[in-house]
mmCIF file of C-alpha atoms in Angstrom:
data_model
loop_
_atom_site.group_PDB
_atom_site.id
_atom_site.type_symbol
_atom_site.label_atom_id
_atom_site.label_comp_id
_atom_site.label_asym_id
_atom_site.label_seq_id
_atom_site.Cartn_x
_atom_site.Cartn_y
_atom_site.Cartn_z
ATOM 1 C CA UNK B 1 24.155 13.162 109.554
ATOM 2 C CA UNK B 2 25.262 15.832 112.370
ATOM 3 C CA UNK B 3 24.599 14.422 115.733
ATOM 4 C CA UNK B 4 23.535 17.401 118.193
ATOM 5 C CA UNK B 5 24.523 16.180 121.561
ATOM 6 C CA UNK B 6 22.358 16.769 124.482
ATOM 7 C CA UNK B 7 23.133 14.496 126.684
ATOM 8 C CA UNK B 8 23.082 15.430 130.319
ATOM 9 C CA UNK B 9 26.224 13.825 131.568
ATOM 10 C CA UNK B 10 28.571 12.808 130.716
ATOM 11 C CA UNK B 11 28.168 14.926 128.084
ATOM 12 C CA UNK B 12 29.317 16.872 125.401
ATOM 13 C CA UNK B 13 32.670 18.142 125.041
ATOM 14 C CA UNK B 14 34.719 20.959 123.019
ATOM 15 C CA UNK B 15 36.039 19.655 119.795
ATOM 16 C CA UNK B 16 39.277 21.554 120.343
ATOM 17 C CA UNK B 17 39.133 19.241 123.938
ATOM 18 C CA UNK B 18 38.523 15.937 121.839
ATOM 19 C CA UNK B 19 41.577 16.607 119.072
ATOM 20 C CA UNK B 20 43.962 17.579 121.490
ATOM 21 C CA UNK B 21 43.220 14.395 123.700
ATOM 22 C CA UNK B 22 42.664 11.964 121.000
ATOM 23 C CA UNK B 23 46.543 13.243 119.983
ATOM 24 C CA UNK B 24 47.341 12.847 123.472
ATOM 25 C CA UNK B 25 46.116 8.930 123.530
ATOM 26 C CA UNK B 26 48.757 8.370 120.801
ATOM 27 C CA UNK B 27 51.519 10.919 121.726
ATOM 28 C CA UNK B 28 51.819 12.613 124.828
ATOM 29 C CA UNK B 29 54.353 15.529 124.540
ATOM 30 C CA UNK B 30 56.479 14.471 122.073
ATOM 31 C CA UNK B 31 57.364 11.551 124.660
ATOM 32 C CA UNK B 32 56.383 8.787 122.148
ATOM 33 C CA UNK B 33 53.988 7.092 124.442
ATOM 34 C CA UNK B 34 50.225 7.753 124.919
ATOM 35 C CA UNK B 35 48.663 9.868 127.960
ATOM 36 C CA UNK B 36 46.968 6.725 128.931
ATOM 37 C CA UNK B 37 50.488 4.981 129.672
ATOM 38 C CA UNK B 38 52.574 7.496 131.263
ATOM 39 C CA UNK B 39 53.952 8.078 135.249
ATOM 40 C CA UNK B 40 51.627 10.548 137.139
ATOM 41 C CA UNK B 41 55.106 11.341 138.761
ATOM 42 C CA UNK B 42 56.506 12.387 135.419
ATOM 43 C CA UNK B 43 57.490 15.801 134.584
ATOM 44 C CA UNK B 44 55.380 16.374 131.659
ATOM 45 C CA UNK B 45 52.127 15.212 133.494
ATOM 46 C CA UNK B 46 52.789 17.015 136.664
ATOM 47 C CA UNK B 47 53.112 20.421 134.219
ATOM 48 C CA UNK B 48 49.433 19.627 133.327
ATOM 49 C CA UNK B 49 48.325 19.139 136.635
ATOM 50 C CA UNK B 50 49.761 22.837 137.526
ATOM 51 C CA UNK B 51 48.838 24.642 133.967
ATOM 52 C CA UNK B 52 45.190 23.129 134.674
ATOM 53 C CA UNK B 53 45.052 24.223 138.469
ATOM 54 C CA UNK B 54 46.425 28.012 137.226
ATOM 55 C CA UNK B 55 43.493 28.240 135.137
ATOM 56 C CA UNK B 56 40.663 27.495 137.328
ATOM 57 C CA UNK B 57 42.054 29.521 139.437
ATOM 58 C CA UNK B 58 42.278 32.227 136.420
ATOM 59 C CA UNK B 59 39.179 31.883 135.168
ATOM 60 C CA UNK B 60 37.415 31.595 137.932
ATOM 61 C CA UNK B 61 39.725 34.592 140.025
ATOM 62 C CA UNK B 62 40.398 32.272 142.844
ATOM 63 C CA UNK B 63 41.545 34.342 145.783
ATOM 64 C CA UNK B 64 44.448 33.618 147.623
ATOM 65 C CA UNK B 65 44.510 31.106 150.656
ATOM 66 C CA UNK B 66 42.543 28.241 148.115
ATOM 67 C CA UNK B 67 43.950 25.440 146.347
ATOM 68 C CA UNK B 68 42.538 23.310 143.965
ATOM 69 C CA UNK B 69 42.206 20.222 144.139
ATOM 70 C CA UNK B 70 41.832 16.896 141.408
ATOM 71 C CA UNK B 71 40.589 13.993 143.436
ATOM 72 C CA UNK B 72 38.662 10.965 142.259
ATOM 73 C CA UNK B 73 35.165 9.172 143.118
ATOM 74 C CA UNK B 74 32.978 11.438 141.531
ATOM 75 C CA UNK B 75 31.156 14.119 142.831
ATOM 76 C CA UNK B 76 29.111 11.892 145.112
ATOM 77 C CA UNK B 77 31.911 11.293 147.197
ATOM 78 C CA UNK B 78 32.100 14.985 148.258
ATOM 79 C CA UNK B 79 28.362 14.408 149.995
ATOM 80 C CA UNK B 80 30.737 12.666 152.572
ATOM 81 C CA UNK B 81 33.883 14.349 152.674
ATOM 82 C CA UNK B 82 32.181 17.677 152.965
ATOM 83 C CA UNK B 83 30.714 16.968 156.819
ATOM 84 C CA UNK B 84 33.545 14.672 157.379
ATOM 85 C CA UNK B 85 35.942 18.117 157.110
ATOM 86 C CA UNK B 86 33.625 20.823 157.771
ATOM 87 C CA UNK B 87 30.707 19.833 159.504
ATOM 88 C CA UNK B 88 31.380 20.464 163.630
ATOM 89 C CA UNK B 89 27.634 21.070 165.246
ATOM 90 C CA UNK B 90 25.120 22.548 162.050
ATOM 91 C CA UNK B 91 24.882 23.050 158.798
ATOM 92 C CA UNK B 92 21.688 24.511 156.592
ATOM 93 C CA UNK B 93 20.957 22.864 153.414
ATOM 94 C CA UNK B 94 18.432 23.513 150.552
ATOM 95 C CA UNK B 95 16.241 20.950 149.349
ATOM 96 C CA UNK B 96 15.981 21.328 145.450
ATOM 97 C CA UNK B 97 16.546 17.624 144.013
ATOM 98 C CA UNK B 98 18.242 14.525 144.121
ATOM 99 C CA UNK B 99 21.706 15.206 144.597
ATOM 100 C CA UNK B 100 20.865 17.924 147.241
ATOM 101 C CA UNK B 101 18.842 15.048 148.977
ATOM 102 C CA UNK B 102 21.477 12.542 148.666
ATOM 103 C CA UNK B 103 24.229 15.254 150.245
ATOM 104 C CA UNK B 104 21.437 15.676 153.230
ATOM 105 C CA UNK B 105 21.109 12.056 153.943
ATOM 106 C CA UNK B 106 25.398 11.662 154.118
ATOM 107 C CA UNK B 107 25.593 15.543 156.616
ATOM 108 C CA UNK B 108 22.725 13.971 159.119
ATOM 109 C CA UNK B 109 25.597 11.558 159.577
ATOM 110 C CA UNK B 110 28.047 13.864 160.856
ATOM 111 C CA UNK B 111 26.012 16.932 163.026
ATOM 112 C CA UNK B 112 22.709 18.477 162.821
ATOM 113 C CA UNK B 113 21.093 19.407 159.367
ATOM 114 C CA UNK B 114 18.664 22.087 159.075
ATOM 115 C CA UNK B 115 16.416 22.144 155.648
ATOM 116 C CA UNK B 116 15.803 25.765 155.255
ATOM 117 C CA UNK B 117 13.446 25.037 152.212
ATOM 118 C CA UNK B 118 12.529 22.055 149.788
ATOM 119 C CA UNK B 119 10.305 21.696 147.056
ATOM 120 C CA UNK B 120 10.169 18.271 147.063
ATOM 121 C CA UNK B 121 6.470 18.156 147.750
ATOM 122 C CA UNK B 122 6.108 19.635 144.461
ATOM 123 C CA UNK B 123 8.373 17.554 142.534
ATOM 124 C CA UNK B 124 10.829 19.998 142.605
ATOM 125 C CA UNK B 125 9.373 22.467 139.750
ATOM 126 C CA UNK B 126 10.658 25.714 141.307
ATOM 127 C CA UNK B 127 13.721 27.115 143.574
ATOM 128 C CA UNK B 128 11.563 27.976 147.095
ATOM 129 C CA UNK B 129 11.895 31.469 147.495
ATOM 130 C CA UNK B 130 13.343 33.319 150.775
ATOM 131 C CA UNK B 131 15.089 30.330 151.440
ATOM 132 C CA UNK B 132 19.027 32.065 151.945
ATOM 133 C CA UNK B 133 16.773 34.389 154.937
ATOM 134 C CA UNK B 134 16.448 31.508 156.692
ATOM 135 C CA UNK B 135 19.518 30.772 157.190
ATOM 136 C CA UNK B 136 21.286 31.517 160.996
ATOM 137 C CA UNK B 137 24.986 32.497 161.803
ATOM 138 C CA UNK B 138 25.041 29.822 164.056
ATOM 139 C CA UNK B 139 25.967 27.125 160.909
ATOM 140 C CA UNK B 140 29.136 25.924 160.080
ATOM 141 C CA UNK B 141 28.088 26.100 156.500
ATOM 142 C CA UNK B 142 25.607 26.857 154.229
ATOM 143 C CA UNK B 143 24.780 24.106 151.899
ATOM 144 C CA UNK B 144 23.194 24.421 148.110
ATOM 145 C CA UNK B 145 23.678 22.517 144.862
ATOM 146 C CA UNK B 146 23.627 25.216 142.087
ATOM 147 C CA UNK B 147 22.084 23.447 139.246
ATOM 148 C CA UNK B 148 19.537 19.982 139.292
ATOM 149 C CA UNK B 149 20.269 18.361 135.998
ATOM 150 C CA UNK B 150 17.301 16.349 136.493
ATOM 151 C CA UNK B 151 14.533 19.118 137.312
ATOM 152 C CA UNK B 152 16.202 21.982 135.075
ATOM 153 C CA UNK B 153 16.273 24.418 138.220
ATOM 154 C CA UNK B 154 19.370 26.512 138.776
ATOM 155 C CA UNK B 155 20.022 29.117 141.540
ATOM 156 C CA UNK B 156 22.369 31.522 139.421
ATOM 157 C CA UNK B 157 23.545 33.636 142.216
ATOM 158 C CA UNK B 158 26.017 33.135 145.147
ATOM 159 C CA UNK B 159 23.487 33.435 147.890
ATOM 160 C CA UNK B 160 24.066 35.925 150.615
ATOM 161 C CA UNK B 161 23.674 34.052 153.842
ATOM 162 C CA UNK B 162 25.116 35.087 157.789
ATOM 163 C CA UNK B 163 27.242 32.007 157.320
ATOM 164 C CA UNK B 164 30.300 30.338 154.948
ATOM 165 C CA UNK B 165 29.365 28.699 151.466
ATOM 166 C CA UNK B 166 29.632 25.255 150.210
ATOM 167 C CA UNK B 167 28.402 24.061 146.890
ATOM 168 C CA UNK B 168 28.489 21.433 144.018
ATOM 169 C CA UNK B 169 28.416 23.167 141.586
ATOM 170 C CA UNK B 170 28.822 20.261 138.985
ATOM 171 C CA UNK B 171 26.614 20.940 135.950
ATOM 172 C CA UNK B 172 26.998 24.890 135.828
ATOM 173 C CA UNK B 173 30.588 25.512 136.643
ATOM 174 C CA UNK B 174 31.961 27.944 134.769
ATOM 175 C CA UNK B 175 29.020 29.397 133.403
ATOM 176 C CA UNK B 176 29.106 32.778 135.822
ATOM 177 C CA UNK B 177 31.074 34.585 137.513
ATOM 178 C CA UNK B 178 31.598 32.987 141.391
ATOM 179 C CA UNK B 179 32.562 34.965 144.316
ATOM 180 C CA UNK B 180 34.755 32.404 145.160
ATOM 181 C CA UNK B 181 35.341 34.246 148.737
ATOM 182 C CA UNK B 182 32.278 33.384 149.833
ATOM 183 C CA UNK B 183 32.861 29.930 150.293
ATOM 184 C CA UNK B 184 34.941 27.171 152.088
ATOM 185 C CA UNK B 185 34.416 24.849 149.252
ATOM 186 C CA UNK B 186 33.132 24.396 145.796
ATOM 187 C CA UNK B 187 33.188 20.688 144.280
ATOM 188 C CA UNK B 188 32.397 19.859 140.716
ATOM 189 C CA UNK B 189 32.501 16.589 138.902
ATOM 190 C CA UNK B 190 33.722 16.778 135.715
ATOM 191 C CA UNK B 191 31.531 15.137 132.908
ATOM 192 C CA UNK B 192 28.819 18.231 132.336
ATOM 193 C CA UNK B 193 31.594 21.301 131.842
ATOM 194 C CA UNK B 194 34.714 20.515 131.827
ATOM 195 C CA UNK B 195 36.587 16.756 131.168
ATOM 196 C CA UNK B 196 35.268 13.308 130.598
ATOM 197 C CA UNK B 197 33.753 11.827 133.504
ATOM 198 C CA UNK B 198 36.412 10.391 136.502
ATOM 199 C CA UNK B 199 37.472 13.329 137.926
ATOM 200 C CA UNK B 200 36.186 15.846 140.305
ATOM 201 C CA UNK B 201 37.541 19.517 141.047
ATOM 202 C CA UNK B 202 37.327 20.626 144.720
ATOM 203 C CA UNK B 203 38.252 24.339 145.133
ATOM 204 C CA UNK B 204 38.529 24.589 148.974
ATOM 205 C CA UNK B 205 39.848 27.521 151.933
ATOM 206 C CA UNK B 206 42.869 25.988 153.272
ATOM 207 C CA UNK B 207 42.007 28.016 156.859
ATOM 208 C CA UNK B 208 39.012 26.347 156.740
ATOM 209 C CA UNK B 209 40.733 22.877 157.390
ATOM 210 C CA UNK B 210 41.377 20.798 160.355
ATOM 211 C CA UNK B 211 38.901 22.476 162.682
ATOM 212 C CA UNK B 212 36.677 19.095 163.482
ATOM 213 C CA UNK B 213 37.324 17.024 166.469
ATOM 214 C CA UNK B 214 36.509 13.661 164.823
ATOM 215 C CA UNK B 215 39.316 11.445 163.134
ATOM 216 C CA UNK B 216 39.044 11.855 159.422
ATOM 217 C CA UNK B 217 40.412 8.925 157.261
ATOM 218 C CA UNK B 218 43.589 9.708 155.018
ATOM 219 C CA UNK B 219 42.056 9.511 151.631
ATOM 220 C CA UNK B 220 38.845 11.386 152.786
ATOM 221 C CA UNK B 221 41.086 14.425 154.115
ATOM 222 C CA UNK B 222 41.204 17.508 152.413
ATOM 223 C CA UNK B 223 44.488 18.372 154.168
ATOM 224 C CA UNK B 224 46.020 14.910 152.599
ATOM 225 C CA UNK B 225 44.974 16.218 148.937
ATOM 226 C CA UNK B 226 46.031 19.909 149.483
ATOM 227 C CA UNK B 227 49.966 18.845 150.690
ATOM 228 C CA UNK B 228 50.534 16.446 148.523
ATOM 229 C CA UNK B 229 49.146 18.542 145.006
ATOM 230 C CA UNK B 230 46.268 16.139 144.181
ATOM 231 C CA UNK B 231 48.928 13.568 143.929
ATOM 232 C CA UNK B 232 48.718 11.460 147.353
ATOM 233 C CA UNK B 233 47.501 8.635 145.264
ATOM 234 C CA UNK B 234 47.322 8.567 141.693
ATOM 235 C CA UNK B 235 45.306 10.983 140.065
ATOM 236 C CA UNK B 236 42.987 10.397 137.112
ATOM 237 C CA UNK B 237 45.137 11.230 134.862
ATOM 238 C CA UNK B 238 43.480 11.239 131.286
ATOM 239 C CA UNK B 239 40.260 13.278 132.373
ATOM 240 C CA UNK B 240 42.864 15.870 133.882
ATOM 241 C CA UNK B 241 44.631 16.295 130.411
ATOM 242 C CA UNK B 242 41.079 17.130 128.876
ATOM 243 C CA UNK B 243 40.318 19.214 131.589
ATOM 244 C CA UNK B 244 42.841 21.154 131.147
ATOM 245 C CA UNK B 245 42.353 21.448 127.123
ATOM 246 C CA UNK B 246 38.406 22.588 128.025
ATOM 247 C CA UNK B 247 40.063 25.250 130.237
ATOM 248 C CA UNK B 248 42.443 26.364 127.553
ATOM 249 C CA UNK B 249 39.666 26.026 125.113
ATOM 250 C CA UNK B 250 37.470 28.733 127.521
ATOM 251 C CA UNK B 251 40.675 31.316 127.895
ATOM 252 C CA UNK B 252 40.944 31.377 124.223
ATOM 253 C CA UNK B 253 36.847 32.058 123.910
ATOM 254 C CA UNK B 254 37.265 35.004 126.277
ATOM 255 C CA UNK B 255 36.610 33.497 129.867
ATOM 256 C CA UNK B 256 33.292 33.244 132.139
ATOM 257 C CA UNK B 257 31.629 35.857 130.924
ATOM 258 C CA UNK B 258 31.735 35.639 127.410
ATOM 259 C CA UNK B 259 30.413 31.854 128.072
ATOM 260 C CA UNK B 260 28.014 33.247 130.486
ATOM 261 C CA UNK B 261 27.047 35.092 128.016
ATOM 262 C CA UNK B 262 26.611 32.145 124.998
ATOM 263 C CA UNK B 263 25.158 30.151 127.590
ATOM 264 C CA UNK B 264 21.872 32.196 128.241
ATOM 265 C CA UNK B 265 21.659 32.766 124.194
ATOM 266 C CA UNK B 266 21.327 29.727 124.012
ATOM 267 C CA UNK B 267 18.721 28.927 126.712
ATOM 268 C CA UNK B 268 16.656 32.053 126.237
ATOM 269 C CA UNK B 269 16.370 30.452 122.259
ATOM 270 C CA UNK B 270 14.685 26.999 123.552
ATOM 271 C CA UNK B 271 13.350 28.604 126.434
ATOM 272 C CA UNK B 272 11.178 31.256 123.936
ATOM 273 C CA UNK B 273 10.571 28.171 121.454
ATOM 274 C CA UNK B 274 9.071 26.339 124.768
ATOM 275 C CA UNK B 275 6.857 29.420 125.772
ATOM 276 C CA UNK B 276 5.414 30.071 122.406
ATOM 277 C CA UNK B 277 5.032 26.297 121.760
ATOM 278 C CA UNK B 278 1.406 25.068 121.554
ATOM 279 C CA UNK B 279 2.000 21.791 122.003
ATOM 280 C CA UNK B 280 5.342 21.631 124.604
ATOM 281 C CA UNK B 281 5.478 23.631 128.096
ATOM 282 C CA UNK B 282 8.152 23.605 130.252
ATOM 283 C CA UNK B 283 8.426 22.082 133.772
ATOM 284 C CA UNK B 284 9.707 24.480 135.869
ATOM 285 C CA UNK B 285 6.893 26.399 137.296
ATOM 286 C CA UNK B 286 8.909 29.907 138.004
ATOM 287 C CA UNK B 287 10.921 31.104 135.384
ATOM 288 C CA UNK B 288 13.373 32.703 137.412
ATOM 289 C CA UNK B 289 14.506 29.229 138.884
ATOM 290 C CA UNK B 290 14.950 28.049 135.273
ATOM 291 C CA UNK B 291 18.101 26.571 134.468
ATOM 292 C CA UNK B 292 20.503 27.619 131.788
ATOM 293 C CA UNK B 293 22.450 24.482 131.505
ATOM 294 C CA UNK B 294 19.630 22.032 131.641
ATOM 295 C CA UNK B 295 16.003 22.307 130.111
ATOM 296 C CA UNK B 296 13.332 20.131 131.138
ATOM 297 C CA UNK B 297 9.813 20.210 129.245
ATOM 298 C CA UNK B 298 6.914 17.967 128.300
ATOM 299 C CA UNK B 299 3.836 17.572 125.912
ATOM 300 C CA UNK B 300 0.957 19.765 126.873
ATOM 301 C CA UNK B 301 -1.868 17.343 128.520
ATOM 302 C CA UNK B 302 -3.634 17.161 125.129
ATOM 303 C CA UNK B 303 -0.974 15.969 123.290
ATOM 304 C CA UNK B 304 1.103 13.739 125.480
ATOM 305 C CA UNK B 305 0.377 10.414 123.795
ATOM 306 C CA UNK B 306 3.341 11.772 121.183
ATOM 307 C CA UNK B 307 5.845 12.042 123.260
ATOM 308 C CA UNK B 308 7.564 9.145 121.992
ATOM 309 C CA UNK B 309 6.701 10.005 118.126
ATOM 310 C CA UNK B 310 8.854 13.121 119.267
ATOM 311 C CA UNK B 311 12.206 11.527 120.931
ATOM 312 C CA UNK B 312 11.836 9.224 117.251
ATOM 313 C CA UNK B 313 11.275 11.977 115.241
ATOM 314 C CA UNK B 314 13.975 14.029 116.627
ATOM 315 C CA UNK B 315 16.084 11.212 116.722
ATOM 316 C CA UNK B 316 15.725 10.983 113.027
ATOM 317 C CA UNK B 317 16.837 14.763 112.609
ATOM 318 C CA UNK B 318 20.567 14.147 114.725
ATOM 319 C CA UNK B 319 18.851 14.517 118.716
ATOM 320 C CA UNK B 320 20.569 13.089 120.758
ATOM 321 C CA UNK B 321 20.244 12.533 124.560
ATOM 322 C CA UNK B 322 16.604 14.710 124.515
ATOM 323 C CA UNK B 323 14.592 12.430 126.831
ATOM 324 C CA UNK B 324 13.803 13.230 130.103
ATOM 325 C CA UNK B 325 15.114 11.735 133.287
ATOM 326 C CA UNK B 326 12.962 8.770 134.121
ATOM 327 C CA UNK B 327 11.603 10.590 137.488
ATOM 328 C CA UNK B 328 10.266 13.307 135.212
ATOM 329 C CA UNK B 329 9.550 12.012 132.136
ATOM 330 C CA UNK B 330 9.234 14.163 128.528
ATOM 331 C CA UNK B 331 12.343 15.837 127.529
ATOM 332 C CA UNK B 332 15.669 17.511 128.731
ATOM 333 C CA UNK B 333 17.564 19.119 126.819
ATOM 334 C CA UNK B 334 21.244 19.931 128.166
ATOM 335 C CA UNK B 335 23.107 23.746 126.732
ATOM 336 C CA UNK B 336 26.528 22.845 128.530
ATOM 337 C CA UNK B 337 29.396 25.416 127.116
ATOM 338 C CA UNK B 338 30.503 23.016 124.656
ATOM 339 C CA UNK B 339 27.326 22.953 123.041
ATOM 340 C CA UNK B 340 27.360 25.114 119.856
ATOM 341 C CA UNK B 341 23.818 27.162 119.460
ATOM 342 C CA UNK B 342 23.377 25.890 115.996
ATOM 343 C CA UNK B 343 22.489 22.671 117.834
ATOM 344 C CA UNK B 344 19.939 24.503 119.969
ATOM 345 C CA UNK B 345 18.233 25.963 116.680
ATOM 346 C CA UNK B 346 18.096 22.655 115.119
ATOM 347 C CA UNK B 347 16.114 21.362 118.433
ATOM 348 C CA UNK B 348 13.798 24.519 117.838
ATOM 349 C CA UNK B 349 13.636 23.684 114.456
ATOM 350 C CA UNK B 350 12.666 19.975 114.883
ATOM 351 C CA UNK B 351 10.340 21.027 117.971
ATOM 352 C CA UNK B 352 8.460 23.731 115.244
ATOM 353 C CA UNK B 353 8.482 20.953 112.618
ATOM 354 C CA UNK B 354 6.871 18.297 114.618
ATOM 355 C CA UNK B 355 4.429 20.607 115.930
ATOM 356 C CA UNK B 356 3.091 21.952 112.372
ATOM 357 C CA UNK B 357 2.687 17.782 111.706
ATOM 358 C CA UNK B 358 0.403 17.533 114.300
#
C-alpha cells in the first residue's frame, strides 16, 4: 500500500533527496567509503558544503554581505544565540505559538522584550492583526516565527516594521519568495523542508555582528561559524549532503516560486475539502492566517466522538502522521514541498469517504 506522509517533522522528504543519499551511505563520490564515514575536512565533503551554501543563496537571492551558515543543535538553540548576538537593549516579538513563546522566554534573558501581540488567550487560532504597527524603531530587532506547525497559522509576508528582521522560519522555508534584505538573520531547522533532522541553516548579515557588549561563548558566536565556513567544529555532515540534494532537487523543479506555487495547490485542495466538509472544520479562525505548510482541523461538535474511527480509518487507506498535536487535538495535516498533491487528494478522498459513512 502507498504510504502518504504527513508527518509534521521530521518529515517527508524528496525521493530524488532519499536515492541520492541512500547511494551516498554506501558510496560517497566514487571514494569507496560511505558519507557516514568520511573527514568533514575532506575535499569532496567540503565541495558539498559550498555547492549547498551557493544554492540557498540562489534560490533564495541572498544579497551580498550574508553568509550562510550549517550549525548544529536544532533550531531551538537559535532562541539563545539570537539575543546572545543581537539583542543590546529591546527587541519586539510576536506571540503566535509555542516556539515563538519558547524564543520569548530565552530574549527576556538577554534585554527587554516587548510582545507586540499574542493570541495565546485564544489558543492561538488566528495571526493578531496590526501587530507589525506596533512595532517602534527603537528595537534592535523585530522578532516573528513564520509558520506554527502546531496551530497551522503562517504569516506569509516579510512584515514591514521601522526596525531589522529576525525569523525562524523552519517549517515554511522555501516556500516564498524572502526579501532576504530585510533581515539580520533567518534560522531554519532542517527536518520540515529541506534535510533530515540535525542540522539547522542560519542565513545571517555579517555587519550585523559583534555589536553587543556582553562576552559571547565560542560555539554560541555567529562570528566563530561565519570565519571558519560552518566548519569550527564538525558539522553534521549527512543531513548537509541531503540538504543539498533537496536544494538541487528545487533548482531542477524551477525554484521558489514554482514551489510557492505547488504549495498553495495543494493547501487551497484540503483547505476547500475542509470548508465544504459537513462533518470537519478547520481550526484557524481567520483564513488569511491559515497556513500553507501545516493544516490543522477537527470534527464538528456533533460528530467528535469519531475522531479516532477517522485517524484508523485513514490509517487503513496509507495516512500517515494525520493526528493533531496533543495541545490541539483532531488532525494536522502537513503539505511540505516534498509532498506530492496526489497525497493531498487521497486525504480529501478518505476525508469525503468517511464522511458519506457517517
Amino acid at each position: 500500500m502507498k504510504k502518504h506522509n504527513f508527518y509534521a517533522g521530521p518529515s517527508i522528504l524528496s525521493q530524488y533527496t532519499i536515492k541520492n543519499t541512500a547511494d551516498a551511505v554506501l558510496n560517497f563520490a566514487d571514494m569507496g567509503l560511505s558519507i557516514l564515514e568520511i573527514s568533514h575536512r575532506s575535499k569532496q565533503f567540503q565541495a558539498v558544503i559550498d555547492e549547498a551554501t551557493a544554492l540557498v543563496k540562489e534560490l533564495l537571492e541572498v544579497p551580498a554581505g550574508y553568509s550562510v551558515l550549517w550549525l548544529g543543535g536544532g533550531a531551538s538553540m537559535q532562541f539563545c544565540m539570537i539575543p546572545y548576538n543581537f539583542l543590546r537593549t529591546k527587541a519586539s516579538f510576536i506571540d503566535t505559538g509555542t516556539w515563538a513563546h519558547n524564543a520569548i522566554k530565552e530574549a527576556k534573558l538577554f534585554g527587554e522584550v516587548d510582545v507586540v501581540a499574542s493570541s495565546e488567550a485564544e489558543h492561538y487560532t488566528f495571526i493578531p492583526k496590526g501587530f507589525a504597527e506596533k512595532v517602534t524603531a527603537d528595537n534592535d530587532y523585530f522578532y516573528y516565527t513564520s509558520n506554527n506547525t502546531i496551530y497551522g497559522t503562517e504569516i506569509r509576508k516579510d512584515p514591514d516594521v521601522p526596525c531589522r528582521l529576525i525569523s525562524d522560519m523552519s517549517s515554511d522555508i522555501f516556500s516564498r519568495p524572502v526579501d532576504v534584505a530585510k533581515y539580520d538573520a533567518i534560522f531554519a531547522g532542517a527536518q520540515k523542508n529541506l534535510a533530515p533532522a540535525g542540522v539547522t541553516i542560519v542565513i545571517v548579515r555579517d555587519d550585523a555582528l559583534g555589536h553587543v557588549d556582553r562576552p559571547i561563548p565560542t560555539m554560541l558566536d555567529y562570528r566563530t561559524h561565519v570565519k571558519k565556513g560552518s566548519m569550527f567544529n564538525t558539522p553534521p555532515v549527512l543531513p548537509i549532503y541531503s540538504a543539498l540534494q533537496t536544494l538541487k532537487y528545487y533548482k531542477e523543479l524551477g525554484g521558489i516560486k514554482e514551489l510557492e506555487r505547488r504549495d498553495l495547490e495543494k493547501a487551497a485542495l484540503l483547505y476547500d475539502a475542509i470548508d465544504s466538509s459537513r462533518m470537519f472544520v478547520g481550526t484557524v479562525t481567520d483564513p488569511a492566517g491559515r497556513s500553507i505548510m501545516n493544516v490543522c482541523f477537527v470534527m464538528k461538535p456533533e460528530y467528535k466522538e469519531l475522531e479516532p474511527a477517522f485517524i484508523e480509518f485513514a490509517t487503513e487507506r496509507g495516512m500517515v502522521g494525520i493526528k493533531g498535536h496533543r495541545s490541539v487535538g483532531g488532525f494536522r495535516a502537513s503539505l511540505y514541498n516534498a509532498l506530492p498533491i496526489e497525497s493531498v487528494r487521497a486525504l480529501v478522498d478518505c476525508m469525503n469517504e468517511f464522511q458519506k459513512l457517517h
